[in-house]
């Protein structure tokens, strides 16, 4: 699958049983990796590969001024999940719009139906992610 994380957008802390491998095509993002010492943010640049084992908690943030584009290799289950949520979580038709409460609830209900874990706002804040727009 081809994925894009626009400038200033985050993918909050979450986990699922499916492994994922990200191959960065363009732009730069940071991926949150869990190690025995705790969480660490890793810069991911074009040509880099970022692997997330099944069950690992992870997140992404694009702090740059350009979109980050990657190829995501995973299971058919992840593909079905993305098809089921069917659209970016951003509100309206622009990524810069904050997501509506209904869009967030739909996304969380769908993720729960797939057995995915999503962090609380406090857990996201503990790794440097704010779920409220600046």
Short mmCIF file of N, CA, C and O in Angstrom, two decimals:
data_model
loop_
_atom_site.label_atom_id
_atom_site.label_comp_id
_atom_site.label_asym_id
_atom_site.label_seq_id
_atom_site.Cartn_x
_atom_site.Cartn_y
_atom_site.Cartn_z
N UNK A 1 0.85 -1.17 0.00
CA UNK A 1 0.00 0.00 0.00
C UNK A 1 0.89 1.24 0.00
O UNK A 1 1.97 1.21 0.58
N UNK A 2 0.40 2.29 -0.60
CA UNK A 2 1.12 3.56 -0.60
C UNK A 2 0.44 4.45 0.44
O UNK A 2 -0.78 4.58 0.44
N UNK A 3 1.23 5.04 1.32
CA UNK A 3 0.67 5.91 2.35
C UNK A 3 1.34 7.26 2.34
O UNK A 3 2.52 7.39 1.99
N UNK A 4 0.57 8.28 2.73
CA UNK A 4 1.09 9.64 2.81
C UNK A 4 0.71 10.21 4.16
O UNK A 4 -0.45 10.12 4.58
N UNK A 5 1.68 10.81 4.84
CA UNK A 5 1.42 11.54 6.09
C UNK A 5 1.74 13.00 5.78
O UNK A 5 2.89 13.37 5.58
N UNK A 6 0.70 13.83 5.72
CA UNK A 6 0.91 15.25 5.39
C UNK A 6 1.73 15.97 6.46
O UNK A 6 1.84 15.50 7.60
N UNK A 7 2.27 17.14 6.13
CA UNK A 7 3.03 17.92 7.11
C UNK A 7 2.18 18.23 8.34
O UNK A 7 0.99 18.54 8.23
N UNK A 8 2.79 18.09 9.51
CA UNK A 8 2.12 18.42 10.76
C UNK A 8 1.15 17.38 11.27
O UNK A 8 0.53 17.56 12.31
N UNK A 9 1.00 16.26 10.58
CA UNK A 9 0.03 15.23 10.96
C UNK A 9 0.72 14.15 11.78
O UNK A 9 1.89 13.81 11.54
N UNK A 10 -0.02 13.61 12.76
CA UNK A 10 0.48 12.50 13.56
C UNK A 10 -0.41 11.27 13.36
O UNK A 10 -1.57 11.40 13.01
N UNK A 11 0.18 10.12 13.58
CA UNK A 11 -0.55 8.87 13.71
C UNK A 11 -0.36 8.48 15.17
O UNK A 11 0.75 8.13 15.58
N UNK A 12 -1.41 8.59 15.99
CA UNK A 12 -1.26 8.37 17.44
C UNK A 12 -0.76 6.97 17.78
O UNK A 12 -0.81 6.04 16.97
N UNK A 13 -0.33 6.82 19.01
CA UNK A 13 0.20 5.56 19.55
C UNK A 13 -0.87 4.48 19.48
O UNK A 13 -2.00 4.68 19.92
N UNK A 14 -0.50 3.34 18.91
CA UNK A 14 -1.43 2.23 18.74
C UNK A 14 -0.66 0.93 18.57
O UNK A 14 0.56 0.94 18.43
N UNK A 15 -1.40 -0.18 18.57
CA UNK A 15 -0.79 -1.48 18.25
C UNK A 15 -1.85 -2.41 17.68
O UNK A 15 -3.05 -2.20 17.85
N UNK A 16 -1.36 -3.43 17.01
CA UNK A 16 -2.22 -4.46 16.41
C UNK A 16 -1.34 -5.69 16.19
O UNK A 16 -0.12 -5.61 16.20
N UNK A 17 -1.98 -6.83 15.99
CA UNK A 17 -1.24 -8.09 15.85
C UNK A 17 -0.45 -8.17 14.55
O UNK A 17 0.53 -8.92 14.47
N UNK A 18 -0.85 -7.40 13.55
CA UNK A 18 -0.22 -7.48 12.24
C UNK A 18 1.13 -6.77 12.21
O UNK A 18 1.22 -5.61 12.63
N UNK A 19 2.18 -7.40 11.69
CA UNK A 19 3.44 -6.69 11.50
C UNK A 19 3.30 -5.72 10.33
O UNK A 19 2.46 -5.91 9.45
N UNK A 20 4.13 -4.68 10.34
CA UNK A 20 4.15 -3.71 9.25
C UNK A 20 5.60 -3.36 8.94
O UNK A 20 6.41 -3.23 9.85
N UNK A 21 5.89 -3.18 7.67
CA UNK A 21 7.19 -2.68 7.25
C UNK A 21 6.96 -1.48 6.36
O UNK A 21 6.21 -1.56 5.38
N UNK A 22 7.59 -0.37 6.72
CA UNK A 22 7.45 0.89 5.99
C UNK A 22 8.73 1.17 5.23
O UNK A 22 9.82 1.12 5.81
N UNK A 23 8.61 1.45 3.94
CA UNK A 23 9.75 1.82 3.11
C UNK A 23 9.54 3.27 2.71
O UNK A 23 8.58 3.58 1.97
N UNK A 24 10.39 4.15 3.21
CA UNK A 24 10.20 5.59 2.98
C UNK A 24 10.60 5.94 1.55
O UNK A 24 11.71 5.63 1.11
N UNK A 25 9.68 6.60 0.85
CA UNK A 25 9.91 6.99 -0.55
C UNK A 25 10.37 8.44 -0.64
O UNK A 25 11.34 8.76 -1.31
N UNK A 26 9.64 9.35 0.02
CA UNK A 26 10.01 10.76 0.00
C UNK A 26 9.56 11.43 1.29
O UNK A 26 8.71 10.91 2.01
N UNK A 27 10.13 12.59 1.55
CA UNK A 27 9.83 13.29 2.79
C UNK A 27 10.49 12.61 3.97
O UNK A 27 11.21 11.61 3.83
N UNK A 28 10.26 13.17 5.14
CA UNK A 28 10.85 12.62 6.37
C UNK A 28 9.81 12.61 7.47
O UNK A 28 9.05 13.57 7.62
N UNK A 29 9.75 11.50 8.18
CA UNK A 29 8.87 11.39 9.35
C UNK A 29 9.68 10.86 10.51
O UNK A 29 10.83 10.44 10.34
N UNK A 30 9.07 10.85 11.66
CA UNK A 30 9.64 10.18 12.83
C UNK A 30 8.71 9.04 13.21
O UNK A 30 7.49 9.20 13.22
N UNK A 31 9.31 7.88 13.47
CA UNK A 31 8.56 6.72 13.93
C UNK A 31 8.92 6.45 15.38
O UNK A 31 10.08 6.58 15.77
N UNK A 32 7.91 6.12 16.17
CA UNK A 32 8.13 5.81 17.58
C UNK A 32 8.39 4.33 17.71
O UNK A 32 7.56 3.50 17.30
N UNK A 33 9.53 3.99 18.25
CA UNK A 33 9.95 2.61 18.42
C UNK A 33 10.06 2.30 19.91
O UNK A 33 10.50 3.14 20.68
N UNK A 34 9.68 1.09 20.28
CA UNK A 34 9.76 0.68 21.67
C UNK A 34 10.98 -0.21 21.85
O UNK A 34 11.17 -1.17 21.11
N UNK A 35 11.82 0.13 22.82
CA UNK A 35 13.01 -0.66 23.13
C UNK A 35 12.95 -1.04 24.61
O UNK A 35 12.09 -0.55 25.34
N UNK A 36 13.88 -1.87 25.07
CA UNK A 36 13.90 -2.21 26.50
C UNK A 36 14.05 -0.98 27.40
O UNK A 36 13.59 -0.99 28.55
N UNK A 37 14.66 0.09 26.89
CA UNK A 37 14.83 1.31 27.68
C UNK A 37 13.60 2.21 27.63
O UNK A 37 13.54 3.22 28.31
N UNK A 38 12.63 1.88 26.79
CA UNK A 38 11.43 2.70 26.64
C UNK A 38 11.23 3.10 25.19
O UNK A 38 11.77 2.48 24.28
N UNK A 39 10.45 4.16 25.00
CA UNK A 39 10.15 4.63 23.65
C UNK A 39 11.22 5.60 23.16
O UNK A 39 11.77 6.37 23.93
N UNK A 40 11.50 5.55 21.85
CA UNK A 40 12.45 6.47 21.24
C UNK A 40 11.92 6.84 19.85
O UNK A 40 11.39 5.99 19.13
N UNK A 41 12.05 8.13 19.50
CA UNK A 41 11.67 8.60 18.17
C UNK A 41 12.85 8.39 17.22
O UNK A 41 13.98 8.76 17.53
N UNK A 42 12.58 7.81 16.06
CA UNK A 42 13.58 7.50 15.06
C UNK A 42 13.26 8.27 13.78
O UNK A 42 12.13 8.21 13.29
N UNK A 43 14.24 8.99 13.23
CA UNK A 43 14.05 9.68 11.95
C UNK A 43 14.01 8.65 10.83
O UNK A 43 14.84 7.74 10.78
N UNK A 44 13.04 8.81 9.94
CA UNK A 44 12.89 7.91 8.80
C UNK A 44 12.94 8.76 7.54
O UNK A 44 12.10 9.63 7.33
N UNK A 45 13.97 8.50 6.73
CA UNK A 45 14.24 9.30 5.53
C UNK A 45 14.09 8.43 4.28
O UNK A 45 14.08 7.20 4.38
N UNK A 46 14.06 9.04 3.10
CA UNK A 46 13.94 8.24 1.88
C UNK A 46 14.99 7.14 1.82
O UNK A 46 16.18 7.36 2.11
N UNK A 47 14.51 5.93 1.49
CA UNK A 47 15.37 4.76 1.43
C UNK A 47 15.43 3.99 2.73
O UNK A 47 15.85 2.83 2.74
N UNK A 48 15.00 4.59 3.84
CA UNK A 48 15.01 3.89 5.13
C UNK A 48 13.85 2.90 5.20
O UNK A 48 12.79 3.10 4.59
N UNK A 49 14.05 1.87 6.00
CA UNK A 49 13.02 0.87 6.26
C UNK A 49 12.76 0.88 7.76
O UNK A 49 13.69 0.86 8.57
N UNK A 50 11.49 0.93 8.13
CA UNK A 50 11.06 0.95 9.53
C UNK A 50 10.12 -0.23 9.72
O UNK A 50 9.04 -0.27 9.13
N UNK A 51 10.55 -1.20 10.50
CA UNK A 51 9.75 -2.41 10.73
C UNK A 51 9.09 -2.35 12.09
O UNK A 51 9.74 -2.02 13.09
N UNK A 52 7.81 -2.70 12.13
CA UNK A 52 7.04 -2.76 13.37
C UNK A 52 6.57 -4.20 13.54
O UNK A 52 5.72 -4.67 12.78
N UNK A 53 7.11 -4.92 14.54
CA UNK A 53 6.65 -6.29 14.77
C UNK A 53 5.18 -6.30 15.22
O UNK A 53 4.69 -5.33 15.79
N UNK A 54 4.50 -7.40 14.96
CA UNK A 54 3.13 -7.53 15.43
C UNK A 54 3.05 -7.34 16.93
O UNK A 54 3.90 -7.83 17.68
N UNK A 55 2.06 -6.59 17.38
CA UNK A 55 1.86 -6.34 18.81
C UNK A 55 2.65 -5.18 19.38
O UNK A 55 2.42 -4.79 20.52
N UNK A 56 3.58 -4.61 18.61
CA UNK A 56 4.42 -3.52 19.12
C UNK A 56 3.64 -2.19 19.10
O UNK A 56 2.98 -1.88 18.12
N UNK A 57 3.76 -1.43 20.16
CA UNK A 57 3.17 -0.09 20.19
C UNK A 57 4.04 0.82 19.33
O UNK A 57 5.26 0.78 19.40
N UNK A 58 3.38 1.65 18.50
CA UNK A 58 4.12 2.54 17.61
C UNK A 58 3.25 3.74 17.23
O UNK A 58 2.04 3.75 17.45
N UNK A 59 3.92 4.76 16.68
CA UNK A 59 3.25 6.00 16.26
C UNK A 59 4.15 6.67 15.23
O UNK A 59 5.31 6.29 15.06
N UNK A 60 3.60 7.69 14.58
CA UNK A 60 4.36 8.47 13.61
C UNK A 60 4.01 9.94 13.78
O UNK A 60 2.91 10.29 14.18
N UNK A 61 4.97 10.79 13.42
CA UNK A 61 4.71 12.22 13.36
C UNK A 61 5.53 12.82 12.23
O UNK A 61 6.68 12.46 12.02
N UNK A 62 4.87 13.74 11.52
CA UNK A 62 5.54 14.44 10.43
C UNK A 62 5.73 15.88 10.88
O UNK A 62 4.80 16.68 10.82
N UNK A 63 6.93 16.19 11.34
CA UNK A 63 7.25 17.54 11.81
C UNK A 63 7.81 18.42 10.71
O UNK A 63 8.10 19.59 10.94
N UNK A 64 7.95 17.87 9.50
CA UNK A 64 8.54 18.61 8.39
C UNK A 64 7.49 19.44 7.66
O UNK A 64 6.29 19.36 7.95
N UNK A 65 7.94 20.19 6.67
CA UNK A 65 7.05 21.04 5.88
C UNK A 65 6.55 20.34 4.62
O UNK A 65 5.82 20.94 3.83
N UNK A 66 6.94 19.08 4.39
CA UNK A 66 6.48 18.38 3.20
C UNK A 66 5.86 17.04 3.56
O UNK A 66 6.13 16.47 4.62
N UNK A 67 5.03 16.54 2.67
CA UNK A 67 4.38 15.25 2.88
C UNK A 67 5.44 14.14 2.91
O UNK A 67 6.45 14.21 2.21
N UNK A 68 5.18 13.14 3.72
CA UNK A 68 6.03 11.96 3.78
C UNK A 68 5.27 10.82 3.10
O UNK A 68 4.13 10.52 3.45
N UNK A 69 5.92 10.21 2.10
CA UNK A 69 5.28 9.14 1.33
C UNK A 69 6.05 7.86 1.56
O UNK A 69 7.29 7.85 1.52
N UNK A 70 5.31 6.77 1.81
CA UNK A 70 5.94 5.49 2.07
C UNK A 70 5.15 4.36 1.44
O UNK A 70 3.98 4.53 1.11
N UNK A 71 5.81 3.24 1.29
CA UNK A 71 5.16 1.99 0.91
C UNK A 71 5.01 1.18 2.20
O UNK A 71 5.97 1.03 2.96
N UNK A 72 3.82 0.69 2.44
CA UNK A 72 3.52 -0.11 3.63
C UNK A 72 3.30 -1.55 3.19
O UNK A 72 2.44 -1.82 2.34
N UNK A 73 4.09 -2.46 3.75
CA UNK A 73 3.93 -3.88 3.50
C UNK A 73 3.39 -4.50 4.77
O UNK A 73 3.99 -4.36 5.85
N UNK A 74 2.24 -5.16 4.67
CA UNK A 74 1.62 -5.77 5.85
C UNK A 74 0.72 -6.91 5.40
O UNK A 74 0.88 -7.46 4.31
N UNK A 75 -0.25 -7.21 6.23
CA UNK A 75 -1.15 -8.34 6.00
C UNK A 75 -2.43 -7.89 5.29
O UNK A 75 -2.77 -6.70 5.30
N UNK A 76 -3.18 -8.82 4.74
CA UNK A 76 -4.49 -8.46 4.17
C UNK A 76 -5.42 -7.84 5.23
O UNK A 76 -6.25 -7.01 4.89
N UNK A 77 -5.26 -8.22 6.50
CA UNK A 77 -6.09 -7.64 7.56
C UNK A 77 -5.92 -6.15 7.69
O UNK A 77 -6.90 -5.40 7.85
N UNK A 78 -4.69 -5.68 7.61
CA UNK A 78 -4.45 -4.22 7.66
C UNK A 78 -5.07 -3.57 6.43
O UNK A 78 -5.69 -2.50 6.53
N UNK A 79 -4.94 -4.21 5.27
CA UNK A 79 -5.55 -3.67 4.06
C UNK A 79 -7.07 -3.56 4.20
O UNK A 79 -7.66 -2.54 3.82
N UNK A 80 -7.70 -4.58 4.78
CA UNK A 80 -9.16 -4.53 5.00
C UNK A 80 -9.52 -3.41 5.97
O UNK A 80 -10.52 -2.71 5.77
N UNK A 81 -8.71 -3.24 7.02
CA UNK A 81 -8.99 -2.16 7.97
C UNK A 81 -8.98 -0.80 7.27
O UNK A 81 -9.91 -0.01 7.43
N UNK A 82 -7.95 -0.53 6.49
CA UNK A 82 -7.87 0.75 5.79
C UNK A 82 -9.05 0.91 4.82
O UNK A 82 -9.60 2.00 4.67
N UNK A 83 -9.44 -0.16 4.16
CA UNK A 83 -10.59 -0.09 3.27
C UNK A 83 -11.86 0.20 4.08
O UNK A 83 -12.70 0.99 3.66
N UNK A 84 -12.00 -0.42 5.25
CA UNK A 84 -13.20 -0.21 6.08
C UNK A 84 -13.29 1.20 6.65
O UNK A 84 -14.38 1.75 6.74
N UNK A 85 -12.16 1.76 7.04
CA UNK A 85 -12.24 3.14 7.53
C UNK A 85 -12.40 4.09 6.35
O UNK A 85 -12.97 5.17 6.52
N UNK A 86 -11.91 3.68 5.18
CA UNK A 86 -12.28 4.25 3.91
C UNK A 86 -11.87 5.66 3.56
O UNK A 86 -12.08 6.08 2.44
N UNK A 87 -11.34 6.42 4.46
CA UNK A 87 -10.99 7.81 4.13
C UNK A 87 -10.05 8.32 5.20
O UNK A 87 -9.97 7.76 6.30
N UNK A 88 -9.34 9.40 4.91
CA UNK A 88 -8.50 9.99 5.95
C UNK A 88 -9.36 10.39 7.15
O UNK A 88 -10.53 10.73 7.00
N UNK A 89 -8.79 10.35 8.33
CA UNK A 89 -9.55 10.73 9.53
C UNK A 89 -9.72 12.23 9.65
O UNK A 89 -10.52 12.71 10.42
N UNK A 90 -9.00 13.01 8.84
CA UNK A 90 -9.13 14.46 8.91
C UNK A 90 -10.56 14.87 8.57
O UNK A 90 -11.23 14.20 7.81
N UNK A 91 -10.97 15.97 9.15
CA UNK A 91 -12.32 16.47 8.88
C UNK A 91 -12.42 17.04 7.48
O UNK A 91 -11.43 17.43 6.88
N UNK A 92 -13.60 17.08 6.96
CA UNK A 92 -13.82 17.66 5.64
C UNK A 92 -12.98 16.95 4.59
O UNK A 92 -12.74 15.76 4.68
N UNK A 93 -12.53 17.70 3.62
CA UNK A 93 -11.71 17.12 2.55
C UNK A 93 -10.26 17.54 2.65
O UNK A 93 -9.48 17.25 1.78
N UNK A 94 -9.90 18.23 3.72
CA UNK A 94 -8.52 18.71 3.85
C UNK A 94 -7.89 18.07 5.08
O UNK A 94 -8.50 17.96 6.12
N UNK A 95 -6.64 17.69 4.95
CA UNK A 95 -5.92 17.11 6.07
C UNK A 95 -5.74 18.11 7.20
O UNK A 95 -5.59 17.74 8.35
N UNK A 96 -5.75 19.40 6.87
CA UNK A 96 -5.51 20.42 7.88
C UNK A 96 -6.72 20.61 8.80
O UNK A 96 -6.59 21.19 9.87
N UNK A 97 -7.89 20.13 8.38
CA UNK A 97 -9.07 20.23 9.23
C UNK A 97 -8.98 19.20 10.34
O UNK A 97 -8.65 18.04 10.09
N UNK A 98 -9.30 19.58 11.58
CA UNK A 98 -9.31 18.56 12.63
C UNK A 98 -10.44 17.57 12.37
O UNK A 98 -11.47 17.93 11.79
N UNK A 99 -10.26 16.31 12.78
CA UNK A 99 -11.32 15.33 12.55
C UNK A 99 -12.54 15.65 13.41
O UNK A 99 -12.42 16.17 14.51
N UNK A 100 -13.71 15.33 12.89
CA UNK A 100 -14.93 15.53 13.66
C UNK A 100 -15.02 14.46 14.75
O UNK A 100 -14.39 13.40 14.66
N UNK A 101 -15.83 14.72 15.75
CA UNK A 101 -16.03 13.74 16.83
C UNK A 101 -16.61 12.45 16.26
O UNK A 101 -16.21 11.35 16.67
N UNK A 102 -17.52 12.56 15.29
CA UNK A 102 -18.10 11.37 14.66
C UNK A 102 -17.04 10.56 13.92
O UNK A 102 -17.03 9.34 13.98
N UNK A 103 -16.14 11.25 13.20
CA UNK A 103 -15.09 10.56 12.46
C UNK A 103 -14.15 9.83 13.41
O UNK A 103 -13.76 8.69 13.16
N UNK A 104 -13.82 10.46 14.52
CA UNK A 104 -12.94 9.82 15.51
C UNK A 104 -13.63 8.60 16.10
O UNK A 104 -13.02 7.53 16.22
N UNK A 105 -14.89 8.73 16.48
CA UNK A 105 -15.61 7.60 17.08
C UNK A 105 -15.75 6.45 16.09
O UNK A 105 -15.59 5.28 16.47
N UNK A 106 -16.03 6.74 14.83
CA UNK A 106 -16.12 5.69 13.82
C UNK A 106 -14.78 4.96 13.68
O UNK A 106 -14.73 3.73 13.66
N UNK A 107 -13.70 5.73 13.60
CA UNK A 107 -12.37 5.14 13.48
C UNK A 107 -12.08 4.24 14.69
O UNK A 107 -11.62 3.11 14.53
N UNK A 108 -12.33 4.74 15.91
CA UNK A 108 -12.04 3.96 17.12
C UNK A 108 -12.91 2.71 17.22
O UNK A 108 -12.43 1.65 17.63
N UNK A 109 -14.18 2.81 16.85
CA UNK A 109 -15.07 1.63 16.86
C UNK A 109 -14.58 0.58 15.87
O UNK A 109 -14.55 -0.61 16.16
N UNK A 110 -14.18 1.04 14.68
CA UNK A 110 -13.69 0.12 13.66
C UNK A 110 -12.38 -0.53 14.13
O UNK A 110 -12.20 -1.75 14.00
N UNK A 111 -11.47 0.26 14.69
CA UNK A 111 -10.21 -0.29 15.19
C UNK A 111 -10.48 -1.32 16.29
O UNK A 111 -9.86 -2.39 16.31
N UNK A 112 -11.40 -1.02 17.20
CA UNK A 112 -11.73 -1.97 18.27
C UNK A 112 -12.31 -3.26 17.71
O UNK A 112 -12.00 -4.35 18.19
N UNK A 113 -13.14 -3.15 16.66
CA UNK A 113 -13.72 -4.34 16.04
C UNK A 113 -12.64 -5.24 15.44
O UNK A 113 -12.80 -6.46 15.39
N UNK A 114 -11.53 -4.65 15.01
CA UNK A 114 -10.39 -5.41 14.49
C UNK A 114 -9.46 -5.90 15.60
O UNK A 114 -8.47 -6.57 15.33
N UNK A 115 -9.74 -5.51 16.84
CA UNK A 115 -8.88 -5.91 17.96
C UNK A 115 -7.66 -5.04 18.14
O UNK A 115 -6.70 -5.43 18.81
N UNK A 116 -7.66 -3.85 17.56
CA UNK A 116 -6.52 -2.94 17.66
C UNK A 116 -6.60 -2.15 18.96
O UNK A 116 -7.68 -1.80 19.42
N UNK A 117 -5.44 -1.85 19.52
CA UNK A 117 -5.33 -1.03 20.73
C UNK A 117 -4.96 0.39 20.34
O UNK A 117 -4.09 0.59 19.50
N UNK A 118 -5.65 1.37 20.93
CA UNK A 118 -5.33 2.77 20.73
C UNK A 118 -5.06 3.42 22.07
O UNK A 118 -5.83 3.21 23.03
N UNK A 119 -3.99 4.19 22.16
CA UNK A 119 -3.60 4.86 23.40
C UNK A 119 -4.59 5.95 23.78
O UNK A 119 -5.27 6.52 22.93
N UNK A 120 -4.63 6.24 25.06
CA UNK A 120 -5.43 7.35 25.57
C UNK A 120 -4.72 8.66 25.26
O UNK A 120 -3.51 8.66 24.94
N UNK A 121 -5.42 9.79 25.37
CA UNK A 121 -4.73 11.07 25.19
C UNK A 121 -3.53 11.22 26.14
O UNK A 121 -2.49 11.75 25.74
N UNK A 122 -3.66 10.72 27.36
CA UNK A 122 -2.56 10.81 28.32
C UNK A 122 -1.37 9.96 27.90
O UNK A 122 -0.21 10.37 28.03
N UNK A 123 -1.63 8.76 27.39
CA UNK A 123 -0.55 7.89 26.92
C UNK A 123 0.14 8.51 25.70
O UNK A 123 1.36 8.43 25.58
N UNK A 124 -0.63 9.13 24.82
CA UNK A 124 -0.02 9.83 23.69
C UNK A 124 0.84 10.99 24.17
O UNK A 124 1.95 11.19 23.68
N UNK A 125 0.33 11.76 25.12
CA UNK A 125 1.09 12.90 25.65
C UNK A 125 2.40 12.44 26.27
O UNK A 125 3.42 13.14 26.16
N UNK A 126 2.41 11.25 26.88
CA UNK A 126 3.63 10.77 27.54
C UNK A 126 4.76 10.48 26.55
O UNK A 126 5.92 10.41 26.95
N UNK A 127 4.43 10.33 25.26
CA UNK A 127 5.46 10.11 24.23
C UNK A 127 5.61 11.32 23.32
O UNK A 127 6.22 11.24 22.25
N UNK A 128 5.00 12.44 23.71
CA UNK A 128 5.19 13.70 22.98
C UNK A 128 4.17 13.97 21.89
O UNK A 128 4.43 14.79 21.01
N UNK A 129 3.01 13.32 21.95
CA UNK A 129 1.98 13.54 20.94
C UNK A 129 0.76 14.22 21.55
O UNK A 129 0.21 13.75 22.54
N UNK A 130 0.34 15.31 20.95
CA UNK A 130 -0.86 16.02 21.38
C UNK A 130 -1.96 15.72 20.38
O UNK A 130 -1.78 15.84 19.18
N UNK A 131 -3.14 15.33 20.90
CA UNK A 131 -4.26 15.02 20.02
C UNK A 131 -5.16 16.23 19.76
O UNK A 131 -6.16 16.09 19.07
N UNK A 132 -4.78 17.36 20.28
CA UNK A 132 -5.56 18.58 20.03
C UNK A 132 -4.78 19.44 19.05
O UNK A 132 -3.55 19.56 19.14
N UNK A 133 -5.46 20.05 18.07
CA UNK A 133 -4.75 20.88 17.09
C UNK A 133 -4.10 22.08 17.77
O UNK A 133 -4.62 22.58 18.76
N UNK A 134 -2.96 22.53 17.24
CA UNK A 134 -2.26 23.67 17.84
C UNK A 134 -3.06 24.95 17.73
O UNK A 134 -3.95 25.09 16.97
#
